[in-house]
PDB file of C-alpha atoms in Angstrom:
ATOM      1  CA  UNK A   1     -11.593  47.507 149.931  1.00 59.00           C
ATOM      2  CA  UNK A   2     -15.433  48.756 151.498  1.00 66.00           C
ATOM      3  CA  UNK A   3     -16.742  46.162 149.106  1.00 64.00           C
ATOM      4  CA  UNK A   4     -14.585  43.409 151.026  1.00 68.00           C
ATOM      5  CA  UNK A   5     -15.096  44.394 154.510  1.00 65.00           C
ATOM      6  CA  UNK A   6     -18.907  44.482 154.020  1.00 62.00           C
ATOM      7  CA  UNK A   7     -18.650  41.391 151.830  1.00 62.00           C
ATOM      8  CA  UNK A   8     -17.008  39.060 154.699  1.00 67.00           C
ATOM      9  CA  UNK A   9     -19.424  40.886 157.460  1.00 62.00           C
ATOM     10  CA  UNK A  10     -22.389  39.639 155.564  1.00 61.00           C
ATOM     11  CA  UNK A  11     -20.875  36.278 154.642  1.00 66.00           C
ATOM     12  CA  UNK A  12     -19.860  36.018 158.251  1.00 69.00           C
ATOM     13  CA  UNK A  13     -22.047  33.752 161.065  1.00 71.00           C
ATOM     14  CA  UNK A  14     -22.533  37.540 162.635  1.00 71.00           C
ATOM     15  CA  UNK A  15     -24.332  38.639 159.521  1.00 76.00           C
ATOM     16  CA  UNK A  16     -25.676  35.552 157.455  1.00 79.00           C
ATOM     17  CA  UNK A  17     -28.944  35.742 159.793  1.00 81.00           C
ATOM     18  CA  UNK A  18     -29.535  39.580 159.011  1.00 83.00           C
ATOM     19  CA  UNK A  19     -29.964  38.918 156.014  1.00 85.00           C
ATOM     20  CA  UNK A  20     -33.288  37.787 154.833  1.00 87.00           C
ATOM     21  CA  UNK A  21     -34.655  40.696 157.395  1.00 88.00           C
ATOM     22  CA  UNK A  22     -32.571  43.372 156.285  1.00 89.00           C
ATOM     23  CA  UNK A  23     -34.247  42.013 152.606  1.00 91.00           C
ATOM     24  CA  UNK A  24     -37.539  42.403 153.940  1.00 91.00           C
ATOM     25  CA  UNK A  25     -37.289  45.990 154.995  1.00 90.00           C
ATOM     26  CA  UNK A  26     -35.844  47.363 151.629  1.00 93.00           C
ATOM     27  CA  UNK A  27     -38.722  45.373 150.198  1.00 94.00           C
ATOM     28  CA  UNK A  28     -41.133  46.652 152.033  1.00 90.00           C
ATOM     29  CA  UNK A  29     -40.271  50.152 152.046  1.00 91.00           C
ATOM     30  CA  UNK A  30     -40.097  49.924 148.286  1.00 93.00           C
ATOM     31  CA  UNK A  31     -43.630  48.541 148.472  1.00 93.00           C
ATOM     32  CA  UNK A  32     -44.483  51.152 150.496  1.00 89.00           C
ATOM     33  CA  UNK A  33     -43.757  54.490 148.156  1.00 90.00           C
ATOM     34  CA  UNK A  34     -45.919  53.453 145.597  1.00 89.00           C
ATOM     35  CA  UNK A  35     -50.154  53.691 146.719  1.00 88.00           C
ATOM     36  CA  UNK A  36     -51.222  50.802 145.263  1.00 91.00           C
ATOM     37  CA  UNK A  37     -48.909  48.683 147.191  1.00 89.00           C
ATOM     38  CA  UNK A  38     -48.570  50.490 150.716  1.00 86.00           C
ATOM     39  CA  UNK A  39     -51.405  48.206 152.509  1.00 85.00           C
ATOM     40  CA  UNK A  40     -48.662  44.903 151.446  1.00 88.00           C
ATOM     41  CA  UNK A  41     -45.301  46.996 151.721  1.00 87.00           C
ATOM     42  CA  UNK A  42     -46.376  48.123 155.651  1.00 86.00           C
ATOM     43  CA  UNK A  43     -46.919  44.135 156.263  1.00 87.00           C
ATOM     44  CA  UNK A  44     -43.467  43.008 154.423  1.00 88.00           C
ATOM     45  CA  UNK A  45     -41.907  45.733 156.570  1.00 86.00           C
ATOM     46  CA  UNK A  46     -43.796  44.376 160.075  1.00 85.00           C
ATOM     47  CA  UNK A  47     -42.375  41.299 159.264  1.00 86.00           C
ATOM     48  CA  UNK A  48     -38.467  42.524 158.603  1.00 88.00           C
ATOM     49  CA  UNK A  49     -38.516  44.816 161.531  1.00 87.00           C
ATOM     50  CA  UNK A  50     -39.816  41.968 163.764  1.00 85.00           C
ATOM     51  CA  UNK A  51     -37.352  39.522 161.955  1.00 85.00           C
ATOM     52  CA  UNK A  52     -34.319  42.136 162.812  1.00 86.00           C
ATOM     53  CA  UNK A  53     -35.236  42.835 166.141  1.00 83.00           C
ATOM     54  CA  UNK A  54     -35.664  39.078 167.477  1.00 81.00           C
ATOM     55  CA  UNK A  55     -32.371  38.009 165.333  1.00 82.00           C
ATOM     56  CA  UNK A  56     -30.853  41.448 166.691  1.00 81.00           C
ATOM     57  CA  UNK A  57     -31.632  40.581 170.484  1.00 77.00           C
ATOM     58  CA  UNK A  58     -30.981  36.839 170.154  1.00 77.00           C
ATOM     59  CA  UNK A  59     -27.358  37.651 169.265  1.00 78.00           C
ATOM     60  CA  UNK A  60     -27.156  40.764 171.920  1.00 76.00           C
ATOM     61  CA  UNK A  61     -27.860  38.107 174.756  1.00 74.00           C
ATOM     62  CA  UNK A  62     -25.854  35.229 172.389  1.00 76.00           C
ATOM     63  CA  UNK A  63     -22.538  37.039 172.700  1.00 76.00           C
ATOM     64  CA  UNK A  64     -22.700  38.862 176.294  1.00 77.00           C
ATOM     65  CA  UNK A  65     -20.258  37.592 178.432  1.00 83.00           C
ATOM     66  CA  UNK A  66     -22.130  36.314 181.657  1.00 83.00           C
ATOM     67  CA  UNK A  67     -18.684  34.827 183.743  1.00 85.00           C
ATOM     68  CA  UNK A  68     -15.329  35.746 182.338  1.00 90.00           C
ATOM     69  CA  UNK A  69     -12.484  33.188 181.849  1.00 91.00           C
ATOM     70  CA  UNK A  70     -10.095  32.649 184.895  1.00 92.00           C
ATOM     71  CA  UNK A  71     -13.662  32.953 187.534  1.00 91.00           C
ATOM     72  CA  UNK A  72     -13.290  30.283 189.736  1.00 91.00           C
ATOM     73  CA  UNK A  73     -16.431  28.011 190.605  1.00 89.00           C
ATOM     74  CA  UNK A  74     -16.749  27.470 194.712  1.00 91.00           C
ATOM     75  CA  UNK A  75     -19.015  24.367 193.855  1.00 91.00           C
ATOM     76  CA  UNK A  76     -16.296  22.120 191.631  1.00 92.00           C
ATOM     77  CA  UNK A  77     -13.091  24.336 192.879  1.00 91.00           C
ATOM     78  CA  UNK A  78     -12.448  24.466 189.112  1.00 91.00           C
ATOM     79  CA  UNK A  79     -11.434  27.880 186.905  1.00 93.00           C
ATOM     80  CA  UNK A  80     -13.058  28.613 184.261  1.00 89.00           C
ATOM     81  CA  UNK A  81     -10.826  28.091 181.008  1.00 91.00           C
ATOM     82  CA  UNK A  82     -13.370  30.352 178.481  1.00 90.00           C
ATOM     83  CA  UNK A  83     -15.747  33.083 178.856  1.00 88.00           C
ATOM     84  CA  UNK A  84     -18.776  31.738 179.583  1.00 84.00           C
ATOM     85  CA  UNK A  85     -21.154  33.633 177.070  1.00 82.00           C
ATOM     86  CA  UNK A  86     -24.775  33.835 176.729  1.00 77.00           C
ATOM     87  CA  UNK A  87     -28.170  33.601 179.263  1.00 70.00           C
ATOM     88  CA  UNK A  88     -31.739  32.614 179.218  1.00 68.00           C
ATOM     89  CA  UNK A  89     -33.353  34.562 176.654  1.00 64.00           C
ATOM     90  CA  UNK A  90     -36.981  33.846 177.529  1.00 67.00           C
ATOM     91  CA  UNK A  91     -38.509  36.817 179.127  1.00 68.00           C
ATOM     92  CA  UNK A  92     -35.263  38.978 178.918  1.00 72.00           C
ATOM     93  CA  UNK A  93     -35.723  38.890 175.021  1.00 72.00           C
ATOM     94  CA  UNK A  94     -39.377  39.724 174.963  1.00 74.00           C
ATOM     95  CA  UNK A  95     -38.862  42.534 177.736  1.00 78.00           C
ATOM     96  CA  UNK A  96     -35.723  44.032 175.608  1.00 79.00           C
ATOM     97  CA  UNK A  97     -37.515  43.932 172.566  1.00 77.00           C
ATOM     98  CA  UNK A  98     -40.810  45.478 174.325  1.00 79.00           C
ATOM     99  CA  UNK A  99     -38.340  48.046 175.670  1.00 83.00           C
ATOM    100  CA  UNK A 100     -36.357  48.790 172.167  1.00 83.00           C
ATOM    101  CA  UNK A 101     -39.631  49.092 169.915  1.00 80.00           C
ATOM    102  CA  UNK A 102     -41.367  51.270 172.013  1.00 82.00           C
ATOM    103  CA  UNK A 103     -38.096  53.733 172.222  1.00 85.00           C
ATOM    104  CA  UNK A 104     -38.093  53.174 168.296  1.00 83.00           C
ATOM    105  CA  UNK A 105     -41.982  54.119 168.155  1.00 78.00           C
ATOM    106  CA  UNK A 106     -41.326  57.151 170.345  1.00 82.00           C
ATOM    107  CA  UNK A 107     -38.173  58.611 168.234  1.00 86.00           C
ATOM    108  CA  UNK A 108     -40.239  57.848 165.138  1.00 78.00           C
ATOM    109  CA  UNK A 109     -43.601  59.558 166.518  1.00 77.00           C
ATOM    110  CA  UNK A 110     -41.080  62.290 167.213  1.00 79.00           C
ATOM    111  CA  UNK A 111     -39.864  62.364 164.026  1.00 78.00           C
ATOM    112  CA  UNK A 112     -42.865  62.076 162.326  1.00 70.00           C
ATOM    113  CA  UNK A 113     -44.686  65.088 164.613  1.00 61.00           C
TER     114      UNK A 113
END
């Protein structure tokens, strides 16, 4: 029954794009444990944890509901019939994902110290 859930959470369009990311970071840390590899396994990882994290944000901002269904616009005197979901991601990504990796760095400085 586990095997199902995560099967149809992966197959879904919520997990499809996680993925090839998710991929990279096994990959990488698998590069990373042996010496020979570590220099290539920290640059596979780079690229999966950067890959997560703008997939990761694109779909926070994606699905947040910005105006709910039933608001009524002054402008057109109309009601909205859906939730209106989603905003500009343009500097609001790059700031959240500034703000998230550096609170990831710090917890795995911590860690690490």
């Amino acid at each position: 029954h586990t095997m199902m859930i995560l099967w149809d959470t992966v197959n879904s369009n919520t997990g499809r794009p996680f993925i090839i990311p998710l991929a990279g970071i096994a990959v990488g840390a698998a590069l990373m444990s042996a010496p020979r590899s570590k220099t290539g396994g920290k640059l596979v990882l780079y690229f999966g944890a950067q890959s997560f994290m703008n997939i990761y944000m694109s779909w926070l901002l994606h699905t947040s509901v910005t105006l709910p269904a039933g608001t009524l616009i002054e402008a057109t005197n109309e009601t909205l019939e859906a939730n209106l979901t989603g905003c500009p991601a343009g500097f609001a990504l790059t700031a959240l994902q500034q703000v998230i990796s550096f609170v990831l760095f710090v917890f795995g400085i911590g860690l690490a110290g």
